[in-house]
CSV table of C-alpha atoms in Angstrom, one decimal:
chain,number,residue,atom,x,y,z
W,184,MET,CA,-52.3,-58.3,3.1
W,185,LYS,CA,-51.7,-56.6,6.4
W,186,GLY,CA,-48.1,-56.0,5.5
W,187,LYS,CA,-49.1,-54.5,2.2
W,188,GLU,CA,-51.5,-52.1,3.9
W,189,GLU,CA,-48.9,-51.1,6.4
W,190,ARG,CA,-46.4,-50.3,3.6
W,191,LYS,CA,-49.1,-48.2,1.8
W,192,GLU,CA,-49.7,-46.2,5.0
W,193,LEU,CA,-46.0,-45.8,5.5
W,194,LEU,CA,-45.6,-44.5,2.0
W,195,LYS,CA,-48.5,-42.0,2.4
W,196,TRP,CA,-46.9,-40.8,5.7
W,197,LEU,CA,-43.5,-40.3,3.9
W,198,ILE,CA,-45.1,-38.5,1.0
W,199,LYS,CA,-46.8,-36.1,3.5
W,200,ARG,CA,-43.5,-35.5,5.3
W,201,VAL,CA,-41.7,-34.7,2.1
W,202,LEU,CA,-44.5,-32.4,0.9
W,203,LEU,CA,-44.3,-30.7,4.3
W,204,VAL,CA,-40.5,-30.3,4.2
W,205,ILE,CA,-40.4,-29.0,0.7
W,206,PRO,CA,-42.3,-25.7,1.3
W,207,VAL,CA,-40.4,-25.2,4.7
W,208,THR,CA,-37.1,-25.7,2.9
W,209,CYS,CA,-38.2,-23.3,0.1
W,210,ILE,CA,-39.2,-20.7,2.7
W,211,LEU,CA,-35.8,-21.1,4.5
W,212,LEU,CA,-33.9,-20.8,1.2
W,213,TRP,CA,-36.0,-17.7,0.3
W,214,ILE,CA,-35.2,-16.1,3.7
W,215,TYR,CA,-31.5,-16.9,3.3
W,216,ALA,CA,-31.5,-15.4,-0.2
W,217,VAL,CA,-33.3,-12.2,1.0
W,218,CYS,CA,-30.8,-11.8,3.9
W,219,GLN,CA,-27.9,-12.3,1.5
W,220,THR,CA,-29.2,-9.8,-0.9
W,221,SER,CA,-29.9,-7.3,1.9
W,222,SER,CA,-26.3,-7.9,3.2
W,223,ILE,CA,-24.8,-7.2,-0.2
W,224,LYS,CA,-27.1,-4.3,-0.8
W,225,ASP,CA,-26.3,-2.7,2.6
W,226,GLN,CA,-22.5,-3.3,2.3
W,227,THR,CA,-20.7,0.1,2.3
W,228,LYS,CA,-18.6,0.5,-0.8
W,229,ILE,CA,-15.7,2.9,-0.6
W,230,GLY,CA,-13.6,4.2,-3.5
W,231,VAL,CA,-10.2,5.5,-2.4
W,232,THR,CA,-7.7,7.4,-4.7
W,233,TYR,CA,-4.5,8.9,-3.3
W,234,MET,CA,-2.3,11.3,-5.4
W,235,THR,CA,0.4,8.5,-5.4
W,236,MET,CA,1.0,5.2,-3.7
W,237,ASN,CA,4.8,5.9,-4.1
W,238,ASN,CA,4.8,7.2,-0.6
W,239,GLU,CA,4.7,5.2,2.7
W,240,PHE,CA,2.5,7.9,4.3
W,241,TYR,CA,-0.4,7.1,2.0
W,242,LYS,CA,0.2,3.4,2.3
W,243,SER,CA,-0.1,3.8,6.0
W,244,ILE,CA,-3.3,5.7,5.8
W,245,HIS,CA,-4.7,3.1,3.5
W,246,SER,CA,-3.6,0.2,5.7
W,247,GLU,CA,-5.7,1.6,8.5
W,248,ILE,CA,-8.7,2.2,6.3
W,249,SER,CA,-8.4,-1.3,4.8
W,250,ARG,CA,-8.0,-2.9,8.3
W,251,ILE,CA,-11.1,-1.2,9.7
W,252,ALA,CA,-13.2,-1.8,6.5
W,253,ASP,CA,-12.4,-5.5,6.7
W,254,GLU,CA,-13.6,-5.6,10.3
W,255,ARG,CA,-16.8,-3.9,9.4
W,256,GLY,CA,-17.5,-5.9,6.2
W,257,ALA,CA,-17.1,-2.8,3.9
W,258,LEU,CA,-15.7,-3.1,0.4
W,259,VAL,CA,-12.8,-0.9,-0.6
W,260,TYR,CA,-11.5,-0.1,-4.1
W,261,VAL,CA,-8.1,1.7,-4.1
W,262,ARG,CA,-6.6,3.4,-7.1
W,263,ASP,CA,-3.2,5.1,-7.7
W,264,PRO,CA,-3.3,8.0,-10.3
W,265,GLU,CA,0.5,8.3,-10.1
W,266,LEU,CA,0.4,12.2,-9.7
W,267,ASP,CA,-1.8,12.5,-12.9
W,268,GLU,CA,-4.9,14.6,-12.4
W,269,LYS,CA,-6.7,13.4,-15.5
W,270,ARG,CA,-6.1,9.8,-14.4
W,271,GLN,CA,-7.5,10.6,-11.0
W,272,SER,CA,-10.6,12.2,-12.5
W,273,GLN,CA,-11.1,9.0,-14.5
W,274,GLN,CA,-10.8,6.9,-11.4
W,275,ILE,CA,-13.6,9.0,-9.8
W,276,ASP,CA,-15.7,8.3,-12.8
W,277,ASP,CA,-15.0,4.6,-12.4
W,278,PHE,CA,-16.1,4.8,-8.8
W,279,CYS,CA,-19.4,6.4,-10.0
W,280,ALA,CA,-19.9,3.5,-12.4
W,281,GLN,CA,-19.2,1.0,-9.5
W,282,LYS,CA,-21.9,2.8,-7.5
W,283,VAL,CA,-19.7,3.4,-4.4
W,284,ASN,CA,-21.3,5.0,-1.4
W,285,VAL,CA,-18.2,7.1,-0.5
W,286,ILE,CA,-15.2,8.5,-2.3
W,287,VAL,CA,-12.1,9.2,-0.2
W,288,ILE,CA,-9.8,11.5,-2.2
W,289,ASN,CA,-6.3,12.8,-1.7
W,290,PRO,CA,-6.2,15.1,-4.7
W,291,VAL,CA,-3.3,15.4,-7.1
W,292,LYS,CA,-4.1,19.1,-7.4
W,293,GLY,CA,-6.5,20.9,-5.2
W,294,ASP,CA,-7.8,23.1,-8.0
W,295,SER,CA,-7.8,20.6,-10.9
W,296,GLN,CA,-10.8,21.2,-13.2
W,297,PRO,CA,-11.0,17.5,-14.3
W,298,ILE,CA,-11.0,16.3,-10.7
W,299,LEU,CA,-13.5,18.9,-9.6
W,300,ARG,CA,-15.8,18.1,-12.5
W,301,ALA,CA,-15.7,14.4,-11.7
W,302,LEU,CA,-16.4,15.0,-8.0
W,303,LYS,CA,-19.4,17.2,-8.9
W,304,LYS,CA,-20.7,14.3,-11.0
W,305,ALA,CA,-20.2,11.9,-8.1
W,306,ARG,CA,-22.1,14.3,-5.7
W,307,LYS,CA,-25.0,14.5,-8.1
W,308,GLN,CA,-25.1,10.7,-8.0
W,309,GLY,CA,-25.5,10.9,-4.2
W,310,ILE,CA,-21.9,9.8,-3.4
W,311,LYS,CA,-20.3,11.3,-0.2
W,312,ILE,CA,-16.9,12.9,-0.7
W,313,ILE,CA,-14.2,12.8,1.9
W,314,ALA,CA,-10.9,14.7,1.4
W,315,VAL,CA,-7.9,13.3,3.3
W,316,ASP,CA,-4.5,14.8,4.0
W,317,THR,CA,-5.1,17.8,1.7
W,318,GLN,CA,-8.0,20.0,0.9
W,319,LEU,CA,-9.7,20.8,-2.4
W,320,LYS,CA,-10.1,24.4,-3.8
W,321,HIS,CA,-13.5,25.6,-5.0
W,322,PHE,CA,-15.2,22.4,-3.8
W,323,LYS,CA,-16.5,21.7,-0.3
W,324,PRO,CA,-16.4,17.9,0.4
W,325,ASP,CA,-18.8,16.3,2.9
W,326,ALA,CA,-15.8,16.0,5.2
W,327,SER,CA,-12.1,16.8,5.3
W,328,ILE,CA,-9.5,15.1,7.5
W,329,VAL,CA,-6.1,16.8,7.4
W,330,SER,CA,-3.1,17.5,9.6
W,331,ASP,CA,-2.5,21.0,10.9
W,332,ASN,CA,-0.4,21.8,7.9
W,333,TYR,CA,0.0,25.5,8.5
W,334,GLN,CA,1.3,24.7,12.0
W,335,ALA,CA,3.8,22.3,10.6
W,336,GLY,CA,5.4,25.1,8.7
W,337,VAL,CA,5.3,27.4,11.8
W,338,LEU,CA,7.0,24.7,14.0
W,339,ILE,CA,9.9,24.3,11.6
W,340,ALA,CA,10.4,28.1,11.4
W,341,LYS,CA,10.3,28.4,15.2
W,342,GLU,CA,12.8,25.5,15.5
W,343,LEU,CA,15.1,27.1,13.0
W,344,MET,CA,15.0,30.5,14.6
W,345,LYS,CA,15.7,28.9,18.0
W,346,ARG,CA,18.8,27.2,16.7
W,347,SER,CA,20.2,29.9,14.4
W,348,SER,CA,20.2,33.7,14.3
W,349,ASN,CA,20.3,33.7,10.5
W,350,ALA,CA,19.9,31.3,7.6
W,351,ARG,CA,20.1,31.0,3.8
W,352,ILE,CA,17.2,28.7,3.0
W,353,LEU,CA,16.3,26.3,0.2
W,354,LEU,CA,12.7,25.3,0.0
W,355,LEU,CA,11.4,22.1,-1.6
W,356,GLU,CA,7.8,22.3,-2.7
W,357,HIS,CA,4.9,20.6,-4.3
W,358,LYS,CA,2.9,23.5,-5.9
W,359,GLY,CA,-0.8,23.1,-6.4
W,360,THR,CA,-1.2,20.6,-3.5
W,361,VAL,CA,-3.0,22.5,-0.8
W,362,SER,CA,-1.4,20.7,2.2
W,363,ALA,CA,2.2,21.3,0.8
W,364,ASP,CA,1.4,25.0,-0.1
W,365,THR,CA,0.0,25.5,3.4
W,366,ARG,CA,3.0,24.1,5.1
W,367,ILE,CA,5.4,26.4,3.1
W,368,GLN,CA,3.1,29.4,3.8
W,369,GLY,CA,3.2,28.7,7.5
W,370,PHE,CA,7.0,28.7,7.3
W,371,LYS,CA,7.2,31.9,5.3
W,372,ASP,CA,4.7,33.8,7.4
W,373,THR,CA,6.7,32.9,10.6
W,374,ILE,CA,10.1,34.1,9.3
W,375,LYS,CA,8.5,37.2,7.6
W,376,GLY,CA,10.0,40.4,9.0
W,377,HIS,CA,13.1,38.7,10.2
W,378,GLY,CA,15.6,39.8,7.5
W,379,SER,CA,18.4,37.5,8.6
W,380,TYR,CA,16.4,34.5,7.4
W,381,GLN,CA,16.6,34.5,3.6
W,382,ILE,CA,14.9,32.2,1.1
W,383,ILE,CA,17.5,31.7,-1.6
W,384,SER,CA,15.6,29.4,-3.9
W,385,GLU,CA,12.4,27.3,-4.2
W,386,LEU,CA,12.5,23.9,-6.1
W,387,GLU,CA,9.6,21.8,-7.3
W,388,THR,CA,9.9,18.2,-6.1
W,389,LYS,CA,6.3,16.9,-6.1
W,390,GLY,CA,7.2,15.5,-2.7
W,391,GLN,CA,9.2,12.6,-4.3
W,392,THR,CA,12.7,11.4,-3.4
W,393,GLU,CA,13.5,10.6,-7.1
W,394,ILE,CA,12.6,14.2,-8.1
W,395,ALA,CA,14.1,16.0,-5.2
W,396,MET,CA,17.5,14.4,-5.5
W,397,PRO,CA,18.3,15.5,-9.1
W,398,ALA,CA,16.7,19.0,-8.4
W,399,VAL,CA,18.9,19.6,-5.4
W,400,ARG,CA,22.0,18.1,-7.2
W,401,LYS,CA,21.5,20.6,-10.1
W,402,PHE,CA,21.0,23.5,-7.6
W,403,LEU,CA,24.3,22.6,-5.9
W,404,GLN,CA,26.2,22.1,-9.1
W,405,SER,CA,25.1,25.5,-10.3
W,406,GLY,CA,26.7,27.1,-7.3
W,407,GLY,CA,23.7,27.3,-5.0
W,408,ASN,CA,24.9,28.1,-1.5
W,409,VAL,CA,22.5,27.5,1.4
W,410,ASP,CA,22.9,26.3,5.0
W,411,THR,CA,19.3,25.3,5.6
W,412,LEU,CA,16.9,23.1,3.7
W,413,VAL,CA,13.2,23.0,4.4
W,414,ALA,CA,11.2,20.3,2.6
W,415,LEU,CA,7.4,19.9,2.3
W,416,ASN,CA,7.8,16.3,3.4
W,417,ASP,CA,10.3,13.7,4.5
W,418,ARG,CA,10.6,11.9,1.1
W,419,SER,CA,11.9,15.1,-0.6
W,420,ALA,CA,14.1,15.9,2.4
W,421,ILE,CA,15.7,12.4,2.1
W,422,GLY,CA,16.2,13.0,-1.6
W,423,ALA,CA,17.9,16.3,-0.8
W,424,LEU,CA,20.2,14.6,1.7
W,425,ALA,CA,21.2,12.0,-0.9
W,426,ALA,CA,22.2,14.8,-3.3
W,427,ILE,CA,24.1,16.7,-0.6
W,428,LYS,CA,26.1,13.6,0.3
W,429,GLU,CA,26.7,12.7,-3.4
W,430,GLN,CA,28.1,16.2,-4.1
W,431,GLY,CA,30.5,16.0,-1.1
W,432,ILE,CA,29.3,19.2,0.5
W,433,THR,CA,31.5,19.9,3.5
W,434,HIS,CA,29.7,22.8,5.2
W,435,PRO,CA,26.7,21.8,7.3
W,436,ILE,CA,23.2,22.1,5.8
W,437,ALA,CA,20.4,21.9,8.4
W,438,ILE,CA,17.6,19.7,6.9
W,439,TYR,CA,14.0,19.8,8.1
W,440,GLY,CA,11.2,17.6,6.8
W,441,ILE,CA,7.5,17.0,7.5
W,442,ASP,CA,5.9,13.6,8.1
W,443,GLY,CA,7.6,11.9,11.0
W,444,SER,CA,8.3,8.9,8.8
W,445,PRO,CA,10.2,5.9,10.1
W,446,ASP,CA,13.2,6.7,7.8
W,447,MET,CA,13.4,10.3,9.0
W,448,LYS,CA,13.1,9.2,12.6
W,449,ALA,CA,15.9,6.7,12.1
W,450,LEU,CA,18.1,9.4,10.8
W,451,LEU,CA,17.3,11.6,13.7
W,452,HIS,CA,17.9,8.8,16.2
W,453,SER,CA,21.2,7.5,14.7
W,454,THR,CA,22.9,10.4,12.7
W,455,ASP,CA,23.5,14.1,12.6
W,456,ASP,CA,22.3,14.3,9.0
W,457,VAL,CA,18.9,15.9,9.7
W,458,VAL,CA,17.7,18.4,12.3
W,459,GLY,CA,14.1,17.7,12.6
W,460,THR,CA,10.7,16.6,11.2
W,461,VAL,CA,7.2,17.6,12.0
W,462,ALA,CA,5.2,14.4,12.8
W,463,GLN,CA,1.9,13.7,11.2
W,464,SER,CA,-0.2,10.7,12.1
W,465,PRO,CA,-1.4,8.7,9.1
W,466,LEU,CA,-2.8,6.0,11.3
W,467,LYS,CA,-5.0,8.4,13.2
W,468,MET,CA,-6.0,9.9,9.8
W,469,GLY,CA,-7.1,6.6,8.5
W,470,ASP,CA,-9.0,5.9,11.7
W,471,ARG,CA,-10.9,9.2,11.6
W,472,VAL,CA,-11.8,8.6,7.9
W,473,MET,CA,-13.5,5.3,8.9
W,474,GLU,CA,-15.2,6.9,11.9
W,475,VAL,CA,-16.8,9.4,9.6
W,476,ILE,CA,-17.8,6.8,7.0
W,477,GLN,CA,-19.4,4.7,9.8
W,478,ASP,CA,-21.4,7.7,10.9
W,479,MET,CA,-22.5,8.4,7.3
W,480,ALA,CA,-23.6,4.8,6.9
W,481,ASP,CA,-25.6,4.9,10.2
W,482,GLY,CA,-27.2,8.2,9.2
W,483,LYS,CA,-25.6,10.0,12.2
W,484,SER,CA,-24.2,13.5,12.3
W,485,TYR,CA,-20.5,13.6,11.8
W,486,GLN,CA,-17.6,16.1,12.1
W,487,LYS,CA,-17.2,17.8,8.7
W,488,GLU,CA,-13.7,19.4,9.3
W,489,ILE,CA,-11.1,17.4,11.3
W,490,THR,CA,-7.7,18.8,11.9
W,491,ILE,CA,-5.1,16.5,13.5
W,492,PRO,CA,-2.4,18.1,15.6
W,493,VAL,CA,1.3,17.9,14.6
W,494,GLN,CA,4.4,17.8,16.7
W,495,MET,CA,8.1,18.7,16.2
W,496,MET,CA,10.6,15.8,16.4
W,497,THR,CA,14.3,16.6,16.9
W,498,LYS,CA,17.3,14.8,18.1
W,499,GLU,CA,16.6,16.1,21.6
W,500,ASN,CA,13.2,14.4,21.9
W,501,ILE,CA,13.3,11.5,19.4
W,502,ASP,CA,13.7,9.0,22.2
W,503,GLN,CA,10.1,9.8,23.2
W,504,PHE,CA,8.8,8.3,20.0
W,505,ASP,CA,8.6,4.9,18.3
W,506,VAL,CA,11.2,5.1,15.6
W,507,ASN,CA,10.2,1.8,13.9
W,508,GLY,CA,6.8,2.7,12.6
W,509,TRP,CA,4.3,5.5,12.0
W,510,GLN,CA,2.3,7.2,14.7
C-alpha cells in the first residue's frame, strides 16, 4: 500500500510540474514570436533600380550597398530596367506594392514623366527616395549622392588644353541623363571662348560600348575627321577605341573617358591607346547611400546632397592608383 501511495504522490508531483512548465513554455514561445515579428517588421526594406546593370560601375555601387545591407540585416530588392524608362516606372510601382522603406534610383531619364509620376506615388506612401549617380529634374529626392560631374568635364577640358593648343573634337553623349549632360556641359563651358578647340560632332551612345562602337564606326566611314574624342563614360570610350582600331585609323586620336574603370586604367597603364579618364568612386557612393539609409532608419538627420570629388587619371599618374579594381 505504501508503494502505491508513493506512486500516486509522484504522479501528482509530475502533473504539477508539467502544468507549471506548459504556461512558462507558452510564455517563452509568445515572447519569441513577438521578437521575431518585431524583427521582421523593423527590417529595413530597400528597393534599388539602376538605369542598366550592363555597366560594371553600377554593379560596383550595388555590391557595396548589398554588402553593407547584409551586415545590417536589411533586405534589398534590385531591378534592371535596361535603359527603359517605362520599365523603371513599373519597378518603382512594384517597390510600392512590396512596401519598401527606401527607393534608391539611378534614373534612366532625369525628366521622365512615367518615372516622376511613380516616384510621387511612392512619396505619398511615405517611402524615402535617394537618387544615386545622377539627379532627377523637377523632383527633389530626400537625398542625392552623385559625383562632381561638372568638374569631371572641366578636368578633361583642362587636360586637353594642357596637352594640345588646338583640337577637332568628337563628343560621345547620353542625352537626358543629368550626370552625362552635366559632364559634357562642364567640358563645353571650359573650352568656350577658345576657338582653336572645335566640336566637330556629337554622337548618342547611351553610355554603352555596343552602341558607341557602331556609332563611331559610321562617323569614321562617312569621312569624319577628328583628333580628340571625349566620352561621357569609359564604356563608350572603349567602344570608340574598338571602332578606331577596326577602321585602321593611322593618325592619333586622343581618347578621354570618365569613370576610372579597371579596363580604362589597364589601358592607361599598359598602352598608349587612351590619354586619360576622370575617376569616380562607386564604392564610396554605395557606402554613402547606406550611411544615409541608416540615418533615415534611426530617425537621425542626414546630409541631403552629397557630392563626391573626382580626379584626373593619366599615364603620368596611373601608378598612384590600384589598376585592378574600382576606387
